[in-house]
mmCIF file with all atom_site columns, C-alpha atoms in Angstrom:
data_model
loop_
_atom_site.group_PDB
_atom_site.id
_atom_site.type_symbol
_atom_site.label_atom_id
_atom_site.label_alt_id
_atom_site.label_comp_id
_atom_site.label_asym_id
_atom_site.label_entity_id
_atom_site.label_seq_id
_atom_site.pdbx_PDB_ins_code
_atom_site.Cartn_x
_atom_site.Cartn_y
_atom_site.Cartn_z
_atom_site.occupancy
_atom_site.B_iso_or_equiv
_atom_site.pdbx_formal_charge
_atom_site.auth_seq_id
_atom_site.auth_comp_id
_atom_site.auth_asym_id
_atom_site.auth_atom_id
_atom_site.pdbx_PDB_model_num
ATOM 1   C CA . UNK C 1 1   ? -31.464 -12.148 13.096  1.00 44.00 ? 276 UNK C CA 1
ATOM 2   C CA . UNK C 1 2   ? -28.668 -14.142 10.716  1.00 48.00 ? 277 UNK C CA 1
ATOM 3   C CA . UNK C 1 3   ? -26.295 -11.689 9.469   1.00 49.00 ? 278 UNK C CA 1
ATOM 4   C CA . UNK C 1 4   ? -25.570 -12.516 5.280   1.00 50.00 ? 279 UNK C CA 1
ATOM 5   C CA . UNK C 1 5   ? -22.015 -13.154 4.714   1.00 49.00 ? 280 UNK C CA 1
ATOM 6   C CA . UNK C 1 6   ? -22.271 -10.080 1.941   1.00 48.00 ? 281 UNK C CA 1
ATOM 7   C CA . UNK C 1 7   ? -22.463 -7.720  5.086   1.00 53.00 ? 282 UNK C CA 1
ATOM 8   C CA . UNK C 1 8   ? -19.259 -8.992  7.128   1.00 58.00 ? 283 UNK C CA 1
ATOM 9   C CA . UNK C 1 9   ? -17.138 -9.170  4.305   1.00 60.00 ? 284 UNK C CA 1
ATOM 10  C CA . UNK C 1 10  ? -15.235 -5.757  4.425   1.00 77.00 ? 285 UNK C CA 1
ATOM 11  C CA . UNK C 1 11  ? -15.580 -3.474  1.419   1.00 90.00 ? 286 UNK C CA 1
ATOM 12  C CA . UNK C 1 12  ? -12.315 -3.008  -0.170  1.00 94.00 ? 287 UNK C CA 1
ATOM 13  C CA . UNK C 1 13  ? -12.335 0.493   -1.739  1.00 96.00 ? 288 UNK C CA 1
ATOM 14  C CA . UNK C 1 14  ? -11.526 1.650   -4.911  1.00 96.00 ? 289 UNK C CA 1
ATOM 15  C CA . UNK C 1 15  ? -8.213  2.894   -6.042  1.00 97.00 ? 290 UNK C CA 1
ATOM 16  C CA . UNK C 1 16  ? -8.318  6.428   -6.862  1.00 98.00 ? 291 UNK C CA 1
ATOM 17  C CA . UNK C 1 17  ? -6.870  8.644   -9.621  1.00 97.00 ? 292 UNK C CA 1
ATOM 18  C CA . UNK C 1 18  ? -3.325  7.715   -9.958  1.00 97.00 ? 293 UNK C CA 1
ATOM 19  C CA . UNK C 1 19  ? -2.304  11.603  -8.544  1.00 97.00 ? 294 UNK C CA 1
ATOM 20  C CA . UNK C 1 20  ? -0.588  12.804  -5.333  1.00 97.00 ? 295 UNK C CA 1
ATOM 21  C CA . UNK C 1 21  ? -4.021  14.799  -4.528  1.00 97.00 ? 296 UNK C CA 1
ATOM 22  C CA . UNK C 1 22  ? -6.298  11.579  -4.990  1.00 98.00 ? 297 UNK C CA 1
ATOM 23  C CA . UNK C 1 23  ? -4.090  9.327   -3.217  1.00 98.00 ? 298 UNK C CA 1
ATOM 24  C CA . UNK C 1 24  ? -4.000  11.446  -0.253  1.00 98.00 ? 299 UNK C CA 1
ATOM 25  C CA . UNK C 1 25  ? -7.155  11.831  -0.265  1.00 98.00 ? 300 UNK C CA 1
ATOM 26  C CA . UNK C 1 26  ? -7.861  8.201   -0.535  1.00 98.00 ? 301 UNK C CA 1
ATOM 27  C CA . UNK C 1 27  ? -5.482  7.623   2.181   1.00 98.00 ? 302 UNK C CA 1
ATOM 28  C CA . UNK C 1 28  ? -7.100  10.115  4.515   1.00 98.00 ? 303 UNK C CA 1
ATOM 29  C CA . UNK C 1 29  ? -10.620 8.481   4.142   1.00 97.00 ? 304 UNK C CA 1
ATOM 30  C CA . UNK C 1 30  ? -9.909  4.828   3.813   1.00 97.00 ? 305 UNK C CA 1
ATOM 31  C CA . UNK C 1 31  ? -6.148  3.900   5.451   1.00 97.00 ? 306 UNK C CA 1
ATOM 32  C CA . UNK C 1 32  ? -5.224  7.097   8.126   1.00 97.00 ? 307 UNK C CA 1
ATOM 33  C CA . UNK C 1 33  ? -2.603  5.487   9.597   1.00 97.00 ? 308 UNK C CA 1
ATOM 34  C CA . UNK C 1 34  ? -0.703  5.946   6.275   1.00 98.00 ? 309 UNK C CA 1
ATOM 35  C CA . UNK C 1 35  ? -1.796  9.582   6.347   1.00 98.00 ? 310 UNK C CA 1
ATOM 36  C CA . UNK C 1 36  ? 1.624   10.862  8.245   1.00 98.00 ? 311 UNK C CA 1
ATOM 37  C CA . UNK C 1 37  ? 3.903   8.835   6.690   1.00 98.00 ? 312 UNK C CA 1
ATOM 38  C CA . UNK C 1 38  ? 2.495   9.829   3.642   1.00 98.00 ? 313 UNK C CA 1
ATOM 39  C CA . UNK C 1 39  ? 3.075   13.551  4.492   1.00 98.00 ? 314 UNK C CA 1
ATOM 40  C CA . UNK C 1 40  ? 6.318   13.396  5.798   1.00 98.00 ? 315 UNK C CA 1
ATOM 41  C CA . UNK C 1 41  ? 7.455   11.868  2.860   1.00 97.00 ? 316 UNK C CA 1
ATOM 42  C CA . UNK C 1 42  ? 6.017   14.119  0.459   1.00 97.00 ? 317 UNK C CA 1
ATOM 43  C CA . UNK C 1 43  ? 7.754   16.876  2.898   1.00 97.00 ? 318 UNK C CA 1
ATOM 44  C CA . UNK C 1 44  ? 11.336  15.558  2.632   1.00 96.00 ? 319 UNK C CA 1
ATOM 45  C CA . UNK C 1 45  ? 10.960  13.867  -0.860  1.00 96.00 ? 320 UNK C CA 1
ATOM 46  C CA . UNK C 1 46  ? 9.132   17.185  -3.020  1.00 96.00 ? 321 UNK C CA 1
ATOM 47  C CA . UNK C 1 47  ? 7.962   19.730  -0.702  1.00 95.00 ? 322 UNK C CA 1
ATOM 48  C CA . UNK C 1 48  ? 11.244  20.674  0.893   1.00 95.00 ? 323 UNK C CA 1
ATOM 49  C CA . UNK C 1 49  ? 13.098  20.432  -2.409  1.00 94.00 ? 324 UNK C CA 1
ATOM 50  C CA . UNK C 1 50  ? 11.152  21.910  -4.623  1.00 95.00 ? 325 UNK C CA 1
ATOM 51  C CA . UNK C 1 51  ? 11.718  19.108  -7.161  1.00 94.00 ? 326 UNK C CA 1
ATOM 52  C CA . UNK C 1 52  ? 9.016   17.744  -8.799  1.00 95.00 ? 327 UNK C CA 1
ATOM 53  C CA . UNK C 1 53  ? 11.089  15.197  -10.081 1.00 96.00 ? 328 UNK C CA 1
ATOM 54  C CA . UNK C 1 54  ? 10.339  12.471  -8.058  1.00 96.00 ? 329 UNK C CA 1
ATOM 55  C CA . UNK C 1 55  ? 6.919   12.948  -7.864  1.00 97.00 ? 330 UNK C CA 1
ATOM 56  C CA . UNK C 1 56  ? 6.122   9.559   -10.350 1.00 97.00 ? 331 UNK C CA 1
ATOM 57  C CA . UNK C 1 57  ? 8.545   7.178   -7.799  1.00 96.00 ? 332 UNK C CA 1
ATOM 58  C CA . UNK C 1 58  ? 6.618   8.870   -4.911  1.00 97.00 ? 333 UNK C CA 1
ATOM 59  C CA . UNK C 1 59  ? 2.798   8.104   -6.186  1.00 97.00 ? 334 UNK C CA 1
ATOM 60  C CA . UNK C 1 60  ? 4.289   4.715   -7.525  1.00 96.00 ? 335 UNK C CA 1
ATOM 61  C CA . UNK C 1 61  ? 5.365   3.753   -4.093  1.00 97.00 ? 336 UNK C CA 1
ATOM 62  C CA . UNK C 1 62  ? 2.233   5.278   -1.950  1.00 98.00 ? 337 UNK C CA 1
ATOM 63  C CA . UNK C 1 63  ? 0.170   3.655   -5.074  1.00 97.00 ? 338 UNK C CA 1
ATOM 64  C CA . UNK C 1 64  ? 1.442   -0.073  -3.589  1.00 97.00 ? 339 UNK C CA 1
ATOM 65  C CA . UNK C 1 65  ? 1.545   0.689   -0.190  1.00 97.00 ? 340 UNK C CA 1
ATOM 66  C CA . UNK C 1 66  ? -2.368  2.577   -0.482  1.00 98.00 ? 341 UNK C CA 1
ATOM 67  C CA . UNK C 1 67  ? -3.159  -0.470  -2.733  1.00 98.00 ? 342 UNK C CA 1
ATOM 68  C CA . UNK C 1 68  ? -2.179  -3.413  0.230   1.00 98.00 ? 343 UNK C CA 1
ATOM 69  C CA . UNK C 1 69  ? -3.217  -1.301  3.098   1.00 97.00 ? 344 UNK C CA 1
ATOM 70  C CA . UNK C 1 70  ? -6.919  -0.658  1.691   1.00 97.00 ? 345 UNK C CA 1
ATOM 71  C CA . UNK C 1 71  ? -7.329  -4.246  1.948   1.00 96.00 ? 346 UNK C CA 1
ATOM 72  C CA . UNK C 1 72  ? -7.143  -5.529  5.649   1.00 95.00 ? 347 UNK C CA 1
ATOM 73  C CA . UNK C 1 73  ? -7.011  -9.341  4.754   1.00 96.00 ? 348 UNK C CA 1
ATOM 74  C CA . UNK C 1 74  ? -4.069  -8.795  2.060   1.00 97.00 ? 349 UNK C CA 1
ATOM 75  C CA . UNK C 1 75  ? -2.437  -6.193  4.217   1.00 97.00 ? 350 UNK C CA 1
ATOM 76  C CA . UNK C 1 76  ? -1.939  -8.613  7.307   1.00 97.00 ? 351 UNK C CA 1
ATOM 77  C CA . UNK C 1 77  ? -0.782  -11.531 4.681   1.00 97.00 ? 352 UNK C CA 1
ATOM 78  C CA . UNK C 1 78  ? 1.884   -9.453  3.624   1.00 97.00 ? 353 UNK C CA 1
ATOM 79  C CA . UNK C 1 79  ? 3.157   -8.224  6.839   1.00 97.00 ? 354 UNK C CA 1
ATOM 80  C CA . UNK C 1 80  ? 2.386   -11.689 8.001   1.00 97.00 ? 355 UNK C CA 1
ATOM 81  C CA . UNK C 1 81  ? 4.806   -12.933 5.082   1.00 97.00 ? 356 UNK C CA 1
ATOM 82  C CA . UNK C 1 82  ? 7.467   -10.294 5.809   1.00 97.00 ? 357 UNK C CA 1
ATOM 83  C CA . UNK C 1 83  ? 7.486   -11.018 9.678   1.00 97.00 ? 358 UNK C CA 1
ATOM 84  C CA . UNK C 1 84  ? 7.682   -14.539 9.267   1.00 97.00 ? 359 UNK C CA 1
ATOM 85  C CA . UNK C 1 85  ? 10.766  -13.472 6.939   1.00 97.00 ? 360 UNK C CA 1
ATOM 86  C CA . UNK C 1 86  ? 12.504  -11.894 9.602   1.00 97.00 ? 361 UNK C CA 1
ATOM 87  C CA . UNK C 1 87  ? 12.206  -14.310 12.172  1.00 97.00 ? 362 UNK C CA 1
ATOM 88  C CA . UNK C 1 88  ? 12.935  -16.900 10.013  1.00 96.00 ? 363 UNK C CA 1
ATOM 89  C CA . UNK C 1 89  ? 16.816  -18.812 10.764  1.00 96.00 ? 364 UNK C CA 1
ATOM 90  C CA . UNK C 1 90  ? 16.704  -20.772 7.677   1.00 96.00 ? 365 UNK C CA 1
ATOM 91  C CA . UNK C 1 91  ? 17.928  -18.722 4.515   1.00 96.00 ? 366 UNK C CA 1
ATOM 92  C CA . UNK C 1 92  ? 15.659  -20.564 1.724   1.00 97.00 ? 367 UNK C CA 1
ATOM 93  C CA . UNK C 1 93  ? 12.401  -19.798 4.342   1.00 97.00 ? 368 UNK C CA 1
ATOM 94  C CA . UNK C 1 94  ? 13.167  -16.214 4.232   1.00 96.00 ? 369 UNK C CA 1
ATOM 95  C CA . UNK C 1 95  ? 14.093  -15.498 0.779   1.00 97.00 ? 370 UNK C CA 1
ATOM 96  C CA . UNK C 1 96  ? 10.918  -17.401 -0.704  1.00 97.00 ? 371 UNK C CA 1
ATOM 97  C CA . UNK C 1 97  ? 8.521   -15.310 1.838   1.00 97.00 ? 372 UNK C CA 1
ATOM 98  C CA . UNK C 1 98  ? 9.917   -11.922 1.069   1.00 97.00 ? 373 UNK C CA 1
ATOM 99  C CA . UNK C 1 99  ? 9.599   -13.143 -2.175  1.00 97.00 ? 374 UNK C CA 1
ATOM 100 C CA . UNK C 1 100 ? 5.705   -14.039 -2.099  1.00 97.00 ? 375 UNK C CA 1
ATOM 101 C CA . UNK C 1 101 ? 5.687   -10.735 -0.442  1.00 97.00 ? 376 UNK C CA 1
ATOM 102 C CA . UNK C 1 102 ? 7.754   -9.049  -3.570  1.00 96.00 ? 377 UNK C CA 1
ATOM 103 C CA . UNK C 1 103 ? 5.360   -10.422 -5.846  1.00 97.00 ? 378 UNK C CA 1
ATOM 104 C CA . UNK C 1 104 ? 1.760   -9.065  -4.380  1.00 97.00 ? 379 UNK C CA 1
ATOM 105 C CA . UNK C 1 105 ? 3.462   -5.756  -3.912  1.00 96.00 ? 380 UNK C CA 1
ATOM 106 C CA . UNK C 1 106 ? 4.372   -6.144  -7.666  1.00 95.00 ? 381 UNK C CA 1
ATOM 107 C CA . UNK C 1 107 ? 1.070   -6.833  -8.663  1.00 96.00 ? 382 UNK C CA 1
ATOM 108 C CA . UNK C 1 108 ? -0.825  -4.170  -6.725  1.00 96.00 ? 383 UNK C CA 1
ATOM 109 C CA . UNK C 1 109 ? 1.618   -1.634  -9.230  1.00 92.00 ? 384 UNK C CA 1
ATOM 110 C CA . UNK C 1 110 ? -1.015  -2.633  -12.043 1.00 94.00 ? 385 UNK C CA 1
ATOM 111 C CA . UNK C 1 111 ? -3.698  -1.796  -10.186 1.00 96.00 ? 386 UNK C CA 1
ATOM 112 C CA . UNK C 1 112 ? -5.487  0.812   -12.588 1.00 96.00 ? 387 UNK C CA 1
ATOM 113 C CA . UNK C 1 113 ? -8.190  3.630   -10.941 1.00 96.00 ? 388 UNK C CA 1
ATOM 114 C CA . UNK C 1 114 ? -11.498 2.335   -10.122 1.00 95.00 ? 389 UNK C CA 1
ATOM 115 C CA . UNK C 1 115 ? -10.202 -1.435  -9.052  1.00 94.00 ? 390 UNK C CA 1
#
């Protein structure tokens, strides 16, 4: 039996609310290996301070990184983009991959719930 190309194309799932509690959540069920990272930041960054302050830079930055790592074909571009950056002995190389890099991570911040 002929497998349709619908059915090995991976399902990218959609972003969730744009709240600590959703993203979590979304985190737990679609990217774990975020999941302690996640948590120890939260720990050191609101938890342990009791500052609720820098709870919008927080989801803001879990929002990107949930955002690239839902998606296994842009998440190994990037880190594709940023390793080649660091190996890279040529100055102009590096600064225009970390820059391709800079930009998807830029765009993935526009992301709305549901996309």
């Amino acid at each position: 039996m002929v497998a349709h190309a619908a059915e090995l194309d991976p399902v990218v799932p959609p972003m969730p609310e744009r709240t600590p509690k959703a993203l979590r959540e979304a985190i737990a069920e679609h990217t774990p290996k975020l999941l302690p990272d996640f948590d120890e930041h939260w720990k050191w960054a609101i938890a342990d301070t009791f500052d609720l302050g820098p709870v919008p830079a927080f989801v803001a930055f879990w929002w990107g990184e949930y955002a690239i790592a839902r998606d296994s074909e842009l998440d190994a571009h990037v880190h594709d983009l940023e390793h080649r950056a660091a190996e890279s002995t040529e100055t102009a190389e590096a600064k225009a991959l970390l820059e391709e890099a800079s930009k998807i991570r830029y765009r993935v911040r526009e992301l709305e719930p549901g996309e």
